[in-house]
Amino acid sequence: MRLVVDLNRCQGYAQCVFLAPDVFELRGNEALHYDPNADDAERLRVLRAAAACPVQAIQVEQLDGADAGEAA
Ligand code: SF4
């Protein structure tokens, strides 16, 4: 799976870090680091993190889904 975090939106609330610690990591006060190609095993955690983000900064792309109509 692929995901993107809009770091301009991200306010460092760390909800995502709490819900998917293998994918998201906060270093220092504000710098969010994440794995943009997270393992599919993390999908549920990543979706929970995306849903919990107070500013909806996390976008998830599901390449294997039926509606993966992404323009490359
Ligand atoms: S939950 Fe949203 S605002 Fe908080 S650190 Fe994660 S991406 Fe940033």
JSON list of N, CA, C and O in Angstrom, two decimals, residues 24-58:
[
{"chain": "A", "resi": 24, "resn": "PHE", "atom": "N", "xyz": [4.46, 5.34, 11.36]},
{"chain": "A", "resi": 24, "resn": "PHE", "atom": "CA", "xyz": [4.65, 6.76, 11.64]},
{"chain": "A", "resi": 24, "resn": "PHE", "atom": "C", "xyz": [5.56, 6.94, 12.84]},
{"chain": "A", "resi": 24, "resn": "PHE", "atom": "O", "xyz": [5.48, 6.20, 13.81]},
{"chain": "A", "resi": 25, "resn": "GLU", "atom": "N", "xyz": [6.38, 7.97, 12.75]},
{"chain": "A", "resi": 25, "resn": "GLU", "atom": "CA", "xyz": [7.29, 8.25, 13.86]},
{"chain": "A", "resi": 25, "resn": "GLU", "atom": "C", "xyz": [7.49, 9.75, 13.96]},
{"chain": "A", "resi": 25, "resn": "GLU", "atom": "O", "xyz": [7.70, 10.42, 12.95]},
{"chain": "A", "resi": 26, "resn": "LEU", "atom": "N", "xyz": [7.40, 10.26, 15.16]},
{"chain": "A", "resi": 26, "resn": "LEU", "atom": "CA", "xyz": [7.67, 11.68, 15.38]},
{"chain": "A", "resi": 26, "resn": "LEU", "atom": "C", "xyz": [9.07, 11.82, 15.94]},
{"chain": "A", "resi": 26, "resn": "LEU", "atom": "O", "xyz": [9.43, 11.19, 16.92]},
{"chain": "A", "resi": 27, "resn": "ARG", "atom": "N", "xyz": [9.86, 12.66, 15.29]},
{"chain": "A", "resi": 27, "resn": "ARG", "atom": "CA", "xyz": [11.21, 12.93, 15.79]},
{"chain": "A", "resi": 27, "resn": "ARG", "atom": "C", "xyz": [11.28, 14.38, 16.18]},
{"chain": "A", "resi": 27, "resn": "ARG", "atom": "O", "xyz": [10.97, 15.26, 15.37]},
{"chain": "A", "resi": 28, "resn": "GLY", "atom": "N", "xyz": [11.69, 14.62, 17.38]},
{"chain": "A", "resi": 28, "resn": "GLY", "atom": "CA", "xyz": [11.72, 16.00, 17.84]},
{"chain": "A", "resi": 28, "resn": "GLY", "atom": "C", "xyz": [10.30, 16.48, 18.08]},
{"chain": "A", "resi": 28, "resn": "GLY", "atom": "O", "xyz": [9.40, 15.69, 18.30]},
{"chain": "A", "resi": 29, "resn": "ASN", "atom": "N", "xyz": [10.07, 17.75, 17.97]},
{"chain": "A", "resi": 29, "resn": "ASN", "atom": "CA", "xyz": [8.77, 18.29, 18.28]},
{"chain": "A", "resi": 29, "resn": "ASN", "atom": "C", "xyz": [7.78, 18.17, 17.15]},
{"chain": "A", "resi": 29, "resn": "ASN", "atom": "O", "xyz": [6.60, 17.93, 17.37]},
{"chain": "A", "resi": 30, "resn": "GLU", "atom": "N", "xyz": [8.22, 18.32, 15.91]},
{"chain": "A", "resi": 30, "resn": "GLU", "atom": "CA", "xyz": [7.26, 18.45, 14.83]},
{"chain": "A", "resi": 30, "resn": "GLU", "atom": "C", "xyz": [7.51, 17.55, 13.65]},
{"chain": "A", "resi": 30, "resn": "GLU", "atom": "O", "xyz": [6.63, 17.37, 12.82]},
{"chain": "A", "resi": 31, "resn": "ALA", "atom": "N", "xyz": [8.71, 16.99, 13.50]},
{"chain": "A", "resi": 31, "resn": "ALA", "atom": "CA", "xyz": [9.04, 16.29, 12.27]},
{"chain": "A", "resi": 31, "resn": "ALA", "atom": "C", "xyz": [8.43, 14.90, 12.26]},
{"chain": "A", "resi": 31, "resn": "ALA", "atom": "O", "xyz": [8.87, 14.01, 12.98]},
{"chain": "A", "resi": 32, "resn": "LEU", "atom": "N", "xyz": [7.44, 14.73, 11.41]},
{"chain": "A", "resi": 32, "resn": "LEU", "atom": "CA", "xyz": [6.82, 13.41, 11.27]},
{"chain": "A", "resi": 32, "resn": "LEU", "atom": "C", "xyz": [7.54, 12.66, 10.16]},
{"chain": "A", "resi": 32, "resn": "LEU", "atom": "O", "xyz": [7.68, 13.14, 9.04]},
{"chain": "A", "resi": 33, "resn": "HIS", "atom": "N", "xyz": [7.99, 11.47, 10.49]},
{"chain": "A", "resi": 33, "resn": "HIS", "atom": "CA", "xyz": [8.58, 10.58, 9.49]},
{"chain": "A", "resi": 33, "resn": "HIS", "atom": "C", "xyz": [7.63, 9.40, 9.32]},
{"chain": "A", "resi": 33, "resn": "HIS", "atom": "O", "xyz": [7.02, 8.96, 10.28]},
{"chain": "A", "resi": 34, "resn": "TYR", "atom": "N", "xyz": [7.53, 8.91, 8.08]},
{"chain": "A", "resi": 34, "resn": "TYR", "atom": "CA", "xyz": [6.61, 7.80, 7.85]},
{"chain": "A", "resi": 34, "resn": "TYR", "atom": "C", "xyz": [7.10, 6.96, 6.69]},
{"chain": "A", "resi": 34, "resn": "TYR", "atom": "O", "xyz": [7.93, 7.40, 5.90]},
{"chain": "A", "resi": 35, "resn": "ASP", "atom": "N", "xyz": [6.55, 5.77, 6.61]},
{"chain": "A", "resi": 35, "resn": "ASP", "atom": "CA", "xyz": [6.91, 4.85, 5.54]},
{"chain": "A", "resi": 35, "resn": "ASP", "atom": "C", "xyz": [5.86, 4.97, 4.44]},
{"chain": "A", "resi": 35, "resn": "ASP", "atom": "O", "xyz": [4.73, 4.52, 4.60]},
{"chain": "A", "resi": 36, "resn": "PRO", "atom": "N", "xyz": [6.20, 5.59, 3.31]},
{"chain": "A", "resi": 36, "resn": "PRO", "atom": "CA", "xyz": [5.21, 5.81, 2.26]},
{"chain": "A", "resi": 36, "resn": "PRO", "atom": "C", "xyz": [4.79, 4.53, 1.54]},
{"chain": "A", "resi": 36, "resn": "PRO", "atom": "O", "xyz": [3.80, 4.51, 0.83]},
{"chain": "A", "resi": 37, "resn": "ASN", "atom": "N", "xyz": [5.56, 3.47, 1.73]},
{"chain": "A", "resi": 37, "resn": "ASN", "atom": "CA", "xyz": [5.23, 2.18, 1.13]},
{"chain": "A", "resi": 37, "resn": "ASN", "atom": "C", "xyz": [5.00, 1.14, 2.22]},
{"chain": "A", "resi": 37, "resn": "ASN", "atom": "O", "xyz": [5.64, 0.09, 2.24]},
{"chain": "A", "resi": 38, "resn": "ALA", "atom": "N", "xyz": [4.12, 1.45, 3.12]},
{"chain": "A", "resi": 38, "resn": "ALA", "atom": "CA", "xyz": [3.89, 0.57, 4.26]},
{"chain": "A", "resi": 38, "resn": "ALA", "atom": "C", "xyz": [3.42, -0.80, 3.81]},
{"chain": "A", "resi": 38, "resn": "ALA", "atom": "O", "xyz": [2.73, -0.95, 2.81]},
{"chain": "A", "resi": 39, "resn": "ASP", "atom": "N", "xyz": [3.82, -1.78, 4.57]},
{"chain": "A", "resi": 39, "resn": "ASP", "atom": "CA", "xyz": [3.42, -3.15, 4.30]},
{"chain": "A", "resi": 39, "resn": "ASP", "atom": "C", "xyz": [1.89, -3.28, 4.39]},
{"chain": "A", "resi": 39, "resn": "ASP", "atom": "O", "xyz": [1.25, -2.62, 5.19]},
{"chain": "A", "resi": 40, "resn": "ASP", "atom": "N", "xyz": [1.34, -4.14, 3.55]},
{"chain": "A", "resi": 40, "resn": "ASP", "atom": "CA", "xyz": [-0.11, -4.34, 3.57]},
{"chain": "A", "resi": 40, "resn": "ASP", "atom": "C", "xyz": [-0.61, -4.83, 4.92]},
{"chain": "A", "resi": 40, "resn": "ASP", "atom": "O", "xyz": [-1.77, -4.64, 5.27]},
{"chain": "A", "resi": 41, "resn": "ALA", "atom": "N", "xyz": [0.28, -5.47, 5.67]},
{"chain": "A", "resi": 41, "resn": "ALA", "atom": "CA", "xyz": [-0.11, -5.92, 7.00]},
{"chain": "A", "resi": 41, "resn": "ALA", "atom": "C", "xyz": [-0.45, -4.75, 7.92]},
{"chain": "A", "resi": 41, "resn": "ALA", "atom": "O", "xyz": [-1.13, -4.91, 8.92]},
{"chain": "A", "resi": 42, "resn": "GLU", "atom": "N", "xyz": [0.01, -3.57, 7.53]},
{"chain": "A", "resi": 42, "resn": "GLU", "atom": "CA", "xyz": [-0.25, -2.37, 8.34]},
{"chain": "A", "resi": 42, "resn": "GLU", "atom": "C", "xyz": [-1.52, -1.64, 7.91]},
{"chain": "A", "resi": 42, "resn": "GLU", "atom": "O", "xyz": [-1.86, -0.60, 8.47]},
{"chain": "A", "resi": 43, "resn": "ARG", "atom": "N", "xyz": [-2.18, -2.19, 6.90]},
{"chain": "A", "resi": 43, "resn": "ARG", "atom": "CA", "xyz": [-3.30, -1.46, 6.30]},
{"chain": "A", "resi": 43, "resn": "ARG", "atom": "C", "xyz": [-4.35, -0.99, 7.31]},
{"chain": "A", "resi": 43, "resn": "ARG", "atom": "O", "xyz": [-4.74, 0.17, 7.33]},
{"chain": "A", "resi": 44, "resn": "LEU", "atom": "N", "xyz": [-4.78, -1.91, 8.15]},
{"chain": "A", "resi": 44, "resn": "LEU", "atom": "CA", "xyz": [-5.83, -1.55, 9.11]},
{"chain": "A", "resi": 44, "resn": "LEU", "atom": "C", "xyz": [-5.37, -0.46, 10.05]},
{"chain": "A", "resi": 44, "resn": "LEU", "atom": "O", "xyz": [-6.09, 0.50, 10.34]},
{"chain": "A", "resi": 45, "resn": "ARG", "atom": "N", "xyz": [-4.13, -0.61, 10.50]},
{"chain": "A", "resi": 45, "resn": "ARG", "atom": "CA", "xyz": [-3.60, 0.41, 11.42]},
{"chain": "A", "resi": 45, "resn": "ARG", "atom": "C", "xyz": [-3.46, 1.76, 10.73]},
{"chain": "A", "resi": 45, "resn": "ARG", "atom": "O", "xyz": [-3.76, 2.81, 11.31]},
{"chain": "A", "resi": 46, "resn": "VAL", "atom": "N", "xyz": [-3.02, 1.71, 9.47]},
{"chain": "A", "resi": 46, "resn": "VAL", "atom": "CA", "xyz": [-2.86, 2.97, 8.73]},
{"chain": "A", "resi": 46, "resn": "VAL", "atom": "C", "xyz": [-4.22, 3.63, 8.49]},
{"chain": "A", "resi": 46, "resn": "VAL", "atom": "O", "xyz": [-4.37, 4.84, 8.63]},
{"chain": "A", "resi": 47, "resn": "LEU", "atom": "N", "xyz": [-5.23, 2.82, 8.16]},
{"chain": "A", "resi": 47, "resn": "LEU", "atom": "CA", "xyz": [-6.56, 3.38, 7.94]},
{"chain": "A", "resi": 47, "resn": "LEU", "atom": "C", "xyz": [-7.12, 3.97, 9.23]},
{"chain": "A", "resi": 47, "resn": "LEU", "atom": "O", "xyz": [-7.77, 5.02, 9.22]},
{"chain": "A", "resi": 48, "resn": "ARG", "atom": "N", "xyz": [-6.85, 3.31, 10.33]},
{"chain": "A", "resi": 48, "resn": "ARG", "atom": "CA", "xyz": [-7.28, 3.86, 11.62]},
{"chain": "A", "resi": 48, "resn": "ARG", "atom": "C", "xyz": [-6.57, 5.18, 11.90]},
{"chain": "A", "resi": 48, "resn": "ARG", "atom": "O", "xyz": [-7.15, 6.13, 12.40]},
{"chain": "A", "resi": 49, "resn": "ALA", "atom": "N", "xyz": [-5.29, 5.20, 11.60]},
{"chain": "A", "resi": 49, "resn": "ALA", "atom": "CA", "xyz": [-4.51, 6.41, 11.82]},
{"chain": "A", "resi": 49, "resn": "ALA", "atom": "C", "xyz": [-5.04, 7.55, 10.94]},
{"chain": "A", "resi": 49, "resn": "ALA", "atom": "O", "xyz": [-5.20, 8.69, 11.40]},
{"chain": "A", "resi": 50, "resn": "ALA", "atom": "N", "xyz": [-5.34, 7.23, 9.68]},
{"chain": "A", "resi": 50, "resn": "ALA", "atom": "CA", "xyz": [-5.86, 8.25, 8.77]},
{"chain": "A", "resi": 50, "resn": "ALA", "atom": "C", "xyz": [-7.19, 8.80, 9.28]},
{"chain": "A", "resi": 50, "resn": "ALA", "atom": "O", "xyz": [-7.45, 10.00, 9.22]},
{"chain": "A", "resi": 51, "resn": "ALA", "atom": "N", "xyz": [-8.02, 7.89, 9.80]},
{"chain": "A", "resi": 51, "resn": "ALA", "atom": "CA", "xyz": [-9.33, 8.31, 10.31]},
{"chain": "A", "resi": 51, "resn": "ALA", "atom": "C", "xyz": [-9.18, 9.15, 11.57]},
{"chain": "A", "resi": 51, "resn": "ALA", "atom": "O", "xyz": [-10.00, 10.03, 11.84]},
{"chain": "A", "resi": 52, "resn": "ALA", "atom": "N", "xyz": [-8.14, 8.88, 12.33]},
{"chain": "A", "resi": 52, "resn": "ALA", "atom": "CA", "xyz": [-7.98, 9.56, 13.62]},
{"chain": "A", "resi": 52, "resn": "ALA", "atom": "C", "xyz": [-7.26, 10.89, 13.50]},
{"chain": "A", "resi": 52, "resn": "ALA", "atom": "O", "xyz": [-7.31, 11.70, 14.42]},
{"chain": "A", "resi": 53, "resn": "CYS", "atom": "N", "xyz": [-6.58, 11.10, 12.39]},
{"chain": "A", "resi": 53, "resn": "CYS", "atom": "CA", "xyz": [-5.81, 12.35, 12.24]},
{"chain": "A", "resi": 53, "resn": "CYS", "atom": "C", "xyz": [-6.76, 13.55, 12.32]},
{"chain": "A", "resi": 53, "resn": "CYS", "atom": "O", "xyz": [-7.68, 13.65, 11.53]},
{"chain": "A", "resi": 54, "resn": "PRO", "atom": "N", "xyz": [-6.52, 14.46, 13.26]},
{"chain": "A", "resi": 54, "resn": "PRO", "atom": "CA", "xyz": [-7.44, 15.58, 13.47]},
{"chain": "A", "resi": 54, "resn": "PRO", "atom": "C", "xyz": [-7.50, 16.53, 12.28]},
{"chain": "A", "resi": 54, "resn": "PRO", "atom": "O", "xyz": [-8.48, 17.25, 12.12]},
{"chain": "A", "resi": 55, "resn": "VAL", "atom": "N", "xyz": [-6.47, 16.53, 11.45]},
{"chain": "A", "resi": 55, "resn": "VAL", "atom": "CA", "xyz": [-6.46, 17.46, 10.31]},
{"chain": "A", "resi": 55, "resn": "VAL", "atom": "C", "xyz": [-6.52, 16.71, 8.97]},
{"chain": "A", "resi": 55, "resn": "VAL", "atom": "O", "xyz": [-6.31, 17.28, 7.92]},
{"chain": "A", "resi": 56, "resn": "GLN", "atom": "N", "xyz": [-6.80, 15.42, 9.03]},
{"chain": "A", "resi": 56, "resn": "GLN", "atom": "CA", "xyz": [-6.93, 14.59, 7.83]},
{"chain": "A", "resi": 56, "resn": "GLN", "atom": "C", "xyz": [-5.77, 14.76, 6.87]},
{"chain": "A", "resi": 56, "resn": "GLN", "atom": "O", "xyz": [-5.95, 15.00, 5.68]},
{"chain": "A", "resi": 57, "resn": "ALA", "atom": "N", "xyz": [-4.58, 14.67, 7.41]},
{"chain": "A", "resi": 57, "resn": "ALA", "atom": "CA", "xyz": [-3.37, 14.86, 6.60]},
{"chain": "A", "resi": 57, "resn": "ALA", "atom": "C", "xyz": [-2.92, 13.58, 5.92]},
{"chain": "A", "resi": 57, "resn": "ALA", "atom": "O", "xyz": [-2.06, 13.62, 5.05]},
{"chain": "A", "resi": 58, "resn": "ILE", "atom": "N", "xyz": [-3.50, 12.43, 6.30]},
{"chain": "A", "resi": 58, "resn": "ILE", "atom": "CA", "xyz": [-3.02, 11.15, 5.79]},
{"chain": "A", "resi": 58, "resn": "ILE", "atom": "C", "xyz": [-3.91, 10.68, 4.65]},
{"chain": "A", "resi": 58, "resn": "ILE", "atom": "O", "xyz": [-5.11, 10.51, 4.82]}
]
